[in-house]
Short mmCIF file of C-alpha atoms and ligand atoms in Angstrom, two decimals:
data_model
loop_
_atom_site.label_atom_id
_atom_site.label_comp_id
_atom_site.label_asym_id
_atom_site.label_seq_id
_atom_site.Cartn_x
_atom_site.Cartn_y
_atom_site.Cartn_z
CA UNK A 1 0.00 0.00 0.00
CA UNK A 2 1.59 3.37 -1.42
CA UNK A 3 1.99 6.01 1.76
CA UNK A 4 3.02 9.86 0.57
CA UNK A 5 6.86 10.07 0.97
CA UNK A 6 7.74 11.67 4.31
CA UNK A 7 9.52 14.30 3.05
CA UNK A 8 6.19 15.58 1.34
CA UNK A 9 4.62 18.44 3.32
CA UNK A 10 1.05 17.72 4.78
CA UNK A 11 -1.33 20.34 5.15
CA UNK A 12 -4.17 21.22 7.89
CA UNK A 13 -6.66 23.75 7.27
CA UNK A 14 -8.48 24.44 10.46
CA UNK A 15 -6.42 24.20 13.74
CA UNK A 16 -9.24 23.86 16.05
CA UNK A 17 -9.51 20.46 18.37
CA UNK A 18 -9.15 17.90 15.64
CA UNK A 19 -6.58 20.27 12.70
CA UNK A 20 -4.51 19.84 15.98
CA UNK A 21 -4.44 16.33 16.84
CA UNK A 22 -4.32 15.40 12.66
CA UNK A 23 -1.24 17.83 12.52
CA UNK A 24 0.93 16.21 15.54
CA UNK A 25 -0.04 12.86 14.00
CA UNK A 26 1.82 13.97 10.46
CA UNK A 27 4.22 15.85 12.26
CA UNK A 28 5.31 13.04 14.71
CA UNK A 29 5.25 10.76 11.84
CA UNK A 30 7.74 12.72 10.05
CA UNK A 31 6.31 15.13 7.99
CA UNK A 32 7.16 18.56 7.42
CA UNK A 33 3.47 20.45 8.46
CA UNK A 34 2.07 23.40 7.30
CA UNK A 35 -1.12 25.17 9.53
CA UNK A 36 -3.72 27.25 8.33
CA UNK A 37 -6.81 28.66 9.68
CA UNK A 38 -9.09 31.43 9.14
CA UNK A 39 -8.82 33.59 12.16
CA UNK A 40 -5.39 35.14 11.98
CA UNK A 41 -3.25 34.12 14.54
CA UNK A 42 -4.92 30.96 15.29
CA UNK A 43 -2.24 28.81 13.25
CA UNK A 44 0.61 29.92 15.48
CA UNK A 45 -1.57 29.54 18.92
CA UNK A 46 -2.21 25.87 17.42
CA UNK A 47 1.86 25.22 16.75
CA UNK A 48 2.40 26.58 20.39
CA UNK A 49 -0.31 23.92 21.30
CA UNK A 50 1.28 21.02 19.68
CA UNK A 51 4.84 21.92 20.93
CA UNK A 52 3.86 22.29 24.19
CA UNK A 53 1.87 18.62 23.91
CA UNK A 54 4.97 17.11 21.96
CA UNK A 55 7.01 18.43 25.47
CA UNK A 56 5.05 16.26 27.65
CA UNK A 57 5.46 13.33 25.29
CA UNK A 58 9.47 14.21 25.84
CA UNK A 59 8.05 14.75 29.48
CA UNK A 60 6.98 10.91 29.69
CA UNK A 61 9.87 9.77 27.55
CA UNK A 62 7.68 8.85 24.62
CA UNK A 63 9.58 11.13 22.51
CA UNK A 64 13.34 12.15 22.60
CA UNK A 65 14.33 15.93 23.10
CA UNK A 66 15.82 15.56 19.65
CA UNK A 67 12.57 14.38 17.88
CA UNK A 68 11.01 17.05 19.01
CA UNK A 69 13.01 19.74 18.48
CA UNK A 70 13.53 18.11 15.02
CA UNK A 71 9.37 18.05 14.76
CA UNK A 72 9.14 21.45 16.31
CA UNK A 73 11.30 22.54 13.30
CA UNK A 74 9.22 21.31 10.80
CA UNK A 75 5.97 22.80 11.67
CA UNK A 76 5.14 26.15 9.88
CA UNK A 77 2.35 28.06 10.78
CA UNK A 78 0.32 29.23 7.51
CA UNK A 79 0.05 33.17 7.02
CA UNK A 80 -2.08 32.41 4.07
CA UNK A 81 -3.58 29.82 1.69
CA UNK A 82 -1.59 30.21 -0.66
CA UNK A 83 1.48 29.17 1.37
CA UNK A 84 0.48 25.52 0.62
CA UNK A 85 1.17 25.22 -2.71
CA UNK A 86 3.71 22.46 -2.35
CA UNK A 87 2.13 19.92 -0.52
CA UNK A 88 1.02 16.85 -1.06
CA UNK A 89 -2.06 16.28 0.85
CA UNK A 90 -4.46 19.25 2.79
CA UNK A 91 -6.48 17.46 5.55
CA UNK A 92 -9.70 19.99 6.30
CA UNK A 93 -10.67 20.47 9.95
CA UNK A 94 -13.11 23.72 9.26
CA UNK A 95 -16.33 23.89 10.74
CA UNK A 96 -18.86 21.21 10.06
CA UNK A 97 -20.78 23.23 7.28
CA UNK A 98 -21.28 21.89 3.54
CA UNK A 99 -20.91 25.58 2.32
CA UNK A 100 -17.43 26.38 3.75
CA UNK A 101 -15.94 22.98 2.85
CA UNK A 102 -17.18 23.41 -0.51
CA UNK A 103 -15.14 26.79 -1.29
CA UNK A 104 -12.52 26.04 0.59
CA UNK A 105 -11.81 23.13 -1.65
CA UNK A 106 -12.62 24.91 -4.15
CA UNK A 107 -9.76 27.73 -3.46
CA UNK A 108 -7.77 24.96 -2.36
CA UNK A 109 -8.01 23.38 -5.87
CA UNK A 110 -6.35 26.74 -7.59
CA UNK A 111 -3.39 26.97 -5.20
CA UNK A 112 -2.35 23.25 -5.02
CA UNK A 113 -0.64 20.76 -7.73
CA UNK A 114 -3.24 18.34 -9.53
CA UNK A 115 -1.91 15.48 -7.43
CA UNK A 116 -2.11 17.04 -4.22
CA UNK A 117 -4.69 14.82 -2.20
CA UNK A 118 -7.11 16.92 -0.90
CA UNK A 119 -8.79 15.36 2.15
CA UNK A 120 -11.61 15.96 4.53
CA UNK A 121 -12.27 15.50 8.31
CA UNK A 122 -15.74 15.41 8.05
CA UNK A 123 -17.91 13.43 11.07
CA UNK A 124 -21.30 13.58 9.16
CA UNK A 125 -21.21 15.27 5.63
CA UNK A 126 -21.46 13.56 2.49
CA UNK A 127 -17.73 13.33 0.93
CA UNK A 128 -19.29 13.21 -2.59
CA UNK A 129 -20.76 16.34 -2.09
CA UNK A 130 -17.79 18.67 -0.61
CA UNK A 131 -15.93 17.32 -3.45
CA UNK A 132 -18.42 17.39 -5.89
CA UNK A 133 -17.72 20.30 -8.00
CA UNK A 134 -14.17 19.94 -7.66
CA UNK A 135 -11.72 19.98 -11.34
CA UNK A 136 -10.01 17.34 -10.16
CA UNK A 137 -12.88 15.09 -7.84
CA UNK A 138 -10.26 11.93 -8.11
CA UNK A 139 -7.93 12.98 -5.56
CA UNK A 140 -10.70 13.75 -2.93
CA UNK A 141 -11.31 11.78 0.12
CA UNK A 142 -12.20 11.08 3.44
CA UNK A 143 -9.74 10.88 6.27
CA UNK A 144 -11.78 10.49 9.47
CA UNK A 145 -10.20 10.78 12.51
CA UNK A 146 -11.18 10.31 15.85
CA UNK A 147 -11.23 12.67 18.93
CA UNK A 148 -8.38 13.05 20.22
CA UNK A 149 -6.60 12.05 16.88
CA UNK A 150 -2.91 11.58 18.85
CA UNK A 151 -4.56 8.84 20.80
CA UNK A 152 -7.31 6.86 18.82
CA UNK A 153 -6.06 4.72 16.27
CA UNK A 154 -9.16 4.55 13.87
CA UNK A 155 -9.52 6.06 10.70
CA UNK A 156 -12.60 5.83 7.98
CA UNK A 157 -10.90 6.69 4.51
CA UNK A 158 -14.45 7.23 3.02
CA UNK A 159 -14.06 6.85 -0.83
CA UNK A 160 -17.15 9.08 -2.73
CA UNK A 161 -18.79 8.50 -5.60
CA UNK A 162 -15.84 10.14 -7.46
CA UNK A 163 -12.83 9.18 -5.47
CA UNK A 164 -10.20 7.44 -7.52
CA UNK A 165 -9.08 3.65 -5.93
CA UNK A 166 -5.17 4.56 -6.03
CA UNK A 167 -5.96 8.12 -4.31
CA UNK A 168 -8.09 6.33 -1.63
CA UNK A 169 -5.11 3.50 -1.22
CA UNK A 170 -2.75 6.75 -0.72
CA UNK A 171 -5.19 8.01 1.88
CA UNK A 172 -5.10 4.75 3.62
CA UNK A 173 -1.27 3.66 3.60
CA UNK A 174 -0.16 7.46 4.96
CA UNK A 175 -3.02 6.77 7.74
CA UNK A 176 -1.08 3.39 8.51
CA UNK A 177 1.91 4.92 7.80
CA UNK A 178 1.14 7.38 11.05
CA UNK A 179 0.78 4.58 12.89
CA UNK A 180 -3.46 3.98 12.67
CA UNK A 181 -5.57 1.88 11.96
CA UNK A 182 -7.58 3.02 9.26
CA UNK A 183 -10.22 1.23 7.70
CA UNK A 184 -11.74 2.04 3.97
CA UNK A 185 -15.42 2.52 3.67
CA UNK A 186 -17.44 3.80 1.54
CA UNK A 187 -19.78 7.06 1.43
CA UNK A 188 -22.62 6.16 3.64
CA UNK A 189 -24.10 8.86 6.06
CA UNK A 190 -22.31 8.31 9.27
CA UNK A 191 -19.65 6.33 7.78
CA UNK A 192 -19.43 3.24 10.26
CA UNK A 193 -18.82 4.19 13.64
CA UNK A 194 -21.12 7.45 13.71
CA UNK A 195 -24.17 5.51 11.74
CA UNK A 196 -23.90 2.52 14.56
CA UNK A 197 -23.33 5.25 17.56
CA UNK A 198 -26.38 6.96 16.98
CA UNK A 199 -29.10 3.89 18.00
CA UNK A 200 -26.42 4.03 21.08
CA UNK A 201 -27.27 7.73 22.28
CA UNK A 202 -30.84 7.44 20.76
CA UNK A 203 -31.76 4.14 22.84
CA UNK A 204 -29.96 5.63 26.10
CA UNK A 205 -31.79 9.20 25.50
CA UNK A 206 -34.98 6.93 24.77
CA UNK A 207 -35.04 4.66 28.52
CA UNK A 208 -34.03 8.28 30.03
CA UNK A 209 -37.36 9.87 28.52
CA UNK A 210 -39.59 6.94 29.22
CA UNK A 211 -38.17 7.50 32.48
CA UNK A 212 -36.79 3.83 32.77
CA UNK A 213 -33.35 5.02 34.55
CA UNK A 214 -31.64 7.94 34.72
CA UNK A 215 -28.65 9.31 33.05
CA UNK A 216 -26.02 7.92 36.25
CA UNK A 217 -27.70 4.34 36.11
CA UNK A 218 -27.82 4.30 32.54
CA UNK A 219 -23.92 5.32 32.07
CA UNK A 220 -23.14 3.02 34.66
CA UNK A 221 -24.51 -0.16 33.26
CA UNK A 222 -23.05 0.78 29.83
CA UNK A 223 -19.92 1.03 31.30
CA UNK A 224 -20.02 -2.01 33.98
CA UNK A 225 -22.13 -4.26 32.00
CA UNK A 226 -21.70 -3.19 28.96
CA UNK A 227 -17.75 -3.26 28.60
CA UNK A 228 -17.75 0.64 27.16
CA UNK A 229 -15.57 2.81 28.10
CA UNK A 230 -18.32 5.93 28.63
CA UNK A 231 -21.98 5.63 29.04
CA UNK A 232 -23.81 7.71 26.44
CA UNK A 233 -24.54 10.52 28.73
CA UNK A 234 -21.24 11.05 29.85
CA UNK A 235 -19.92 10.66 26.26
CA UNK A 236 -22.09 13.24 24.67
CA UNK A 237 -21.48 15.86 27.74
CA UNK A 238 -17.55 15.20 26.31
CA UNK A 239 -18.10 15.20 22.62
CA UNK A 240 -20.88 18.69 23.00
CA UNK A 241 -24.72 18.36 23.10
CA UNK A 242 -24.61 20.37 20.18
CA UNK A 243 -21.83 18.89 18.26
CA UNK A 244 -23.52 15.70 18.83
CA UNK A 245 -26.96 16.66 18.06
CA UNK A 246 -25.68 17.84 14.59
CA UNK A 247 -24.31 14.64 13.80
CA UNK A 248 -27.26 12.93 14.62
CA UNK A 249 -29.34 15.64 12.02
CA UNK A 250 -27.08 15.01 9.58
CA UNK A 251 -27.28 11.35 9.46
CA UNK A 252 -31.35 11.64 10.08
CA UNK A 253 -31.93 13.67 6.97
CA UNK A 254 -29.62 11.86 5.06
CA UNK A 255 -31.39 8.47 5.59
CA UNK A 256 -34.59 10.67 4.32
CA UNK A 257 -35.86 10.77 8.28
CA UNK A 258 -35.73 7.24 9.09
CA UNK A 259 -36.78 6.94 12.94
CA UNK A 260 -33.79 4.74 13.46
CA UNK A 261 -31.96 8.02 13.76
CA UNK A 262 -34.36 10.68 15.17
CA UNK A 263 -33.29 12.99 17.64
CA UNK A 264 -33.92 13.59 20.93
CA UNK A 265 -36.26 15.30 22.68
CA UNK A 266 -34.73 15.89 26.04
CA UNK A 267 -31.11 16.19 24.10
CA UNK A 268 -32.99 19.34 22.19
CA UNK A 269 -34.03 20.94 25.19
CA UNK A 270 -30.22 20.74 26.92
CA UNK A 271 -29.04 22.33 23.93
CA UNK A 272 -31.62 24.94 23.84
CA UNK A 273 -30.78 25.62 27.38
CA UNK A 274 -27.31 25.90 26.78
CA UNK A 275 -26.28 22.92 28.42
CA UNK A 276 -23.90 21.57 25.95
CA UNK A 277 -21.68 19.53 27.99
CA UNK A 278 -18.16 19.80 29.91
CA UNK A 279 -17.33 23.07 27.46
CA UNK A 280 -20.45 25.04 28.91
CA UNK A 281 -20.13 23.37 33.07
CA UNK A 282 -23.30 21.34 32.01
CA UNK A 283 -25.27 18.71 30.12
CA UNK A 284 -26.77 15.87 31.45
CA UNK A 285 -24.64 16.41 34.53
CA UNK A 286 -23.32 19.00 36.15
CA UNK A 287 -19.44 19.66 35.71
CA UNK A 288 -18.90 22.56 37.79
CA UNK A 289 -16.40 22.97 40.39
CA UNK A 290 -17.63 21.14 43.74
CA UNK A 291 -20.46 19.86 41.85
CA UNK A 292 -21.50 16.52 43.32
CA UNK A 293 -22.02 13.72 40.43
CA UNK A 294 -25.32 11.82 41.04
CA UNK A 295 -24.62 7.81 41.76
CA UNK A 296 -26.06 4.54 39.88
CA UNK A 297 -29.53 3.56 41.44
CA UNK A 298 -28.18 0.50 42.42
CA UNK A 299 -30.32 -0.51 45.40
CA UNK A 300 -33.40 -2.83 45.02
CA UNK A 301 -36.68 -2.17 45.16
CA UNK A 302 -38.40 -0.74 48.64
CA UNK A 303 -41.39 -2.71 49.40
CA UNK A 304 -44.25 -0.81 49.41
CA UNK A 305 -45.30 0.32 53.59
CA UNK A 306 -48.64 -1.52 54.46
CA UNK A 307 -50.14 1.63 55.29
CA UNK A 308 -49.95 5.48 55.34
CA UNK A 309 -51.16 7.75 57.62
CA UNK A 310 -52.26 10.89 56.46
CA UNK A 311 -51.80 14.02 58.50
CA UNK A 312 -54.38 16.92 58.11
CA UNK A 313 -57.58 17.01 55.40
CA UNK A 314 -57.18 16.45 51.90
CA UNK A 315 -57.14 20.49 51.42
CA UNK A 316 -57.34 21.19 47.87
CA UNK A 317 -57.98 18.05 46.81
CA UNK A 318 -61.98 17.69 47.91
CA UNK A 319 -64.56 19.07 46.11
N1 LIG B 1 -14.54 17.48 17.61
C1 LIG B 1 -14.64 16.19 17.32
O1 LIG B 1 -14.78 15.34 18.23
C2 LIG B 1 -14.56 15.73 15.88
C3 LIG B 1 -14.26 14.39 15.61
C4 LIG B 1 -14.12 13.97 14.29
C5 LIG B 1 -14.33 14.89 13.26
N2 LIG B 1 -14.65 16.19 13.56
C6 LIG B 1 -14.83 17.11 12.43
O2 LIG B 1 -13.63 17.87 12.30
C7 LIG B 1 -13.94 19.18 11.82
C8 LIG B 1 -13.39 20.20 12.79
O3 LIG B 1 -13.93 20.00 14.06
P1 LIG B 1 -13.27 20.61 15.37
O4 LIG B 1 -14.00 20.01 16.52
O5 LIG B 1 -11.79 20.51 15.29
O6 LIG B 1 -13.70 22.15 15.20
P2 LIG B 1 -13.09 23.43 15.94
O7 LIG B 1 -14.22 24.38 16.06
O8 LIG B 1 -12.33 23.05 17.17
O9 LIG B 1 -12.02 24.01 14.89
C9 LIG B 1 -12.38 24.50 13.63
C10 LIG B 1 -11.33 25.50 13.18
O10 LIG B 1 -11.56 25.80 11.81
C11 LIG B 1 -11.31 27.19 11.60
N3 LIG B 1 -12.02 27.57 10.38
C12 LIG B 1 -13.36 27.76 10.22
N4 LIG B 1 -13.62 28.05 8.91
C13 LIG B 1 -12.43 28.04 8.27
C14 LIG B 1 -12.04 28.23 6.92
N5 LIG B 1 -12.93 28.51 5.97
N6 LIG B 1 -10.72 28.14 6.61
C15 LIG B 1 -9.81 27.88 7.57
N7 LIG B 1 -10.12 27.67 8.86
C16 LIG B 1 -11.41 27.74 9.21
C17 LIG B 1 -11.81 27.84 12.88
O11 LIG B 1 -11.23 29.12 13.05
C18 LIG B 1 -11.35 26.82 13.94
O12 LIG B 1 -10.06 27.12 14.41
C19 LIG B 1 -15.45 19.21 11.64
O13 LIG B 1 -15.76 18.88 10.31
C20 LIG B 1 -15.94 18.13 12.59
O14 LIG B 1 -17.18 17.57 12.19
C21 LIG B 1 -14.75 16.63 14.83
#
């Protein structure tokens, strides 16, 4: 399986949580890396970000001082687009919105060489349609990694209708090159693992609003009985309500509303109120300082007293 030489500079175009991780991935793997975002300055916060995470890998003795100052070296913050003319493959981490992919692939496209893989980090968007009205739609695919990318060793390459088989097997040996374990699939809403997540959340949401358990028990049995590492409550309070919830849209309207996927209820209202999760102190629980975290309802069943006495009239209740 062909993997881009690793003296071929990589690309990431938004260095928000994930253009981060994907970045230290390349870079650690050898690759010179070039950073670009939108909001000026943001590039060389994110390069400050990754050298200060590639110190506590030196920190842990998981990487030698020389690697990283070797690494450190090859990382070059992006003052504009244009700057990435010479690489070989862009990975997008922009905001999760068909519009902006679209044109920036589409300015991408005049900057960058016609074999330049061009590559997006989409969780939920259909890969046929950010690359759709691309020149060259051949070299386009899917490189989805997983939050956070430095740790988790899957990645989808998700081939579209117009990605080219030796351009998705160069998408998939760099991935394994990096050290992952991607796996090739094909364009599918969701992909694999956010298609068979969502009847997760959805059936966990669901016992929640038929008021079967509550968030603690039902995160608890996931995790005890279940063998996962994170109930579904817990998970989505990490991931974002909102971030979450959009995923979940996505994938709902692009199976043409199929109830398998439809959203939640009570996951609508959190986000409505703001309470997306760990980034905002709150979702399903409560994540501020000296906040207590409810338990499991392990205990059985009380029975039921044999009577009750009842102090006082019934007060509003006759008639
Ligand atoms: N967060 C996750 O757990 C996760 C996991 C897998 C995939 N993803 C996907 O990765 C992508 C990025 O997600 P994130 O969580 O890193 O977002 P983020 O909000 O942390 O970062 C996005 C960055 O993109 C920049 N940006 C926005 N528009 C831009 C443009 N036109 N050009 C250049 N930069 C631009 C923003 O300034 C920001 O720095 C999304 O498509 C998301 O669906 C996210």
């Amino acid at each position: 399986m062909t993997a881009l030489d690793l003296s071929s500079p990589v690309a990431v175009v938004g260095t928000g949580t994930m253009g981060q991780g994907i970045a230290q991935v390349a870079l650690v793997a050898g690759h010179p890396v070039r950073l670009y975002d939108a909001v000026p300055g943001r590039a060389r916060e994110a390069a400050d970000a990754i050298g200060a995470r590639l110190d506590r890998l030196v920190a842990k003795e998981r990487l030698t001082a020389a690697d990283r100052d070797a690494a450190r070296a090859r990382l070059l913050p992006a003052g504009e687009l244009s700057d990435l003319a010479d690489c070989a493959l862009v990975v997008e981490a922009v905001l999760e919105r068909l519009d902006v992919k679209q044109e920036l692939f589409g300015a991408l496209e005049k900057i960058v060489s016609d074999d330049c893989l061009l590559a997006t980090n989409t969780s939920s968007l259909s890969v046929t349609a950010i690359g759709g009205a691309l020149r060259v739609p051949g070299r386009f695919v899917g490189l989805h990694f997983f939050n956070p990318a430095p740790l988790l060793p899957l990645v989808e390459v998700v081939s579209g209708f117009a990605t080219d088989a030796d351009c998705a097997a160069r998408a998939y040996g760099t991935a394994r090159a990096w050290g992952k374990s991607p796996v090739a699939c094909a364009d599918t809403p969701g992909f694999i693992v956010n298609r068979i997540a969502r009847p997760f959340y959805a059936e966990a949401f669901a016992v929640y609003e038929a008021r079967g358990a509550d968030p603690a028990t039902v995160d608890a049995v996931l995790r005890e009985s279940g063998g996962f590492r994170m109930g579904a409550f817990e998970l989505t309070d990490l991931i974002g309500q909102d971030v979450n919830e959009s995923v979940t849209h996505s994938v709902w309207q692009s199976f043409f509303h199929d109830v398998r996927f439809t959203p939640s209820l009570a996951q609508r209202r959190l986000v409505e109120s703001g309470r997306l999760g760990r980034k905002s102190g709150r979702g399903w629980y409560d994540h501020r300082d000296g906040a207590e975290r409810p338990a499991p309802h392990t205990a059985g069943p009380e029975p039921a007293p044999a009577y009750v006495v009842a102090d006082g009239g019934p007060g509003p209740a006759s008639d």
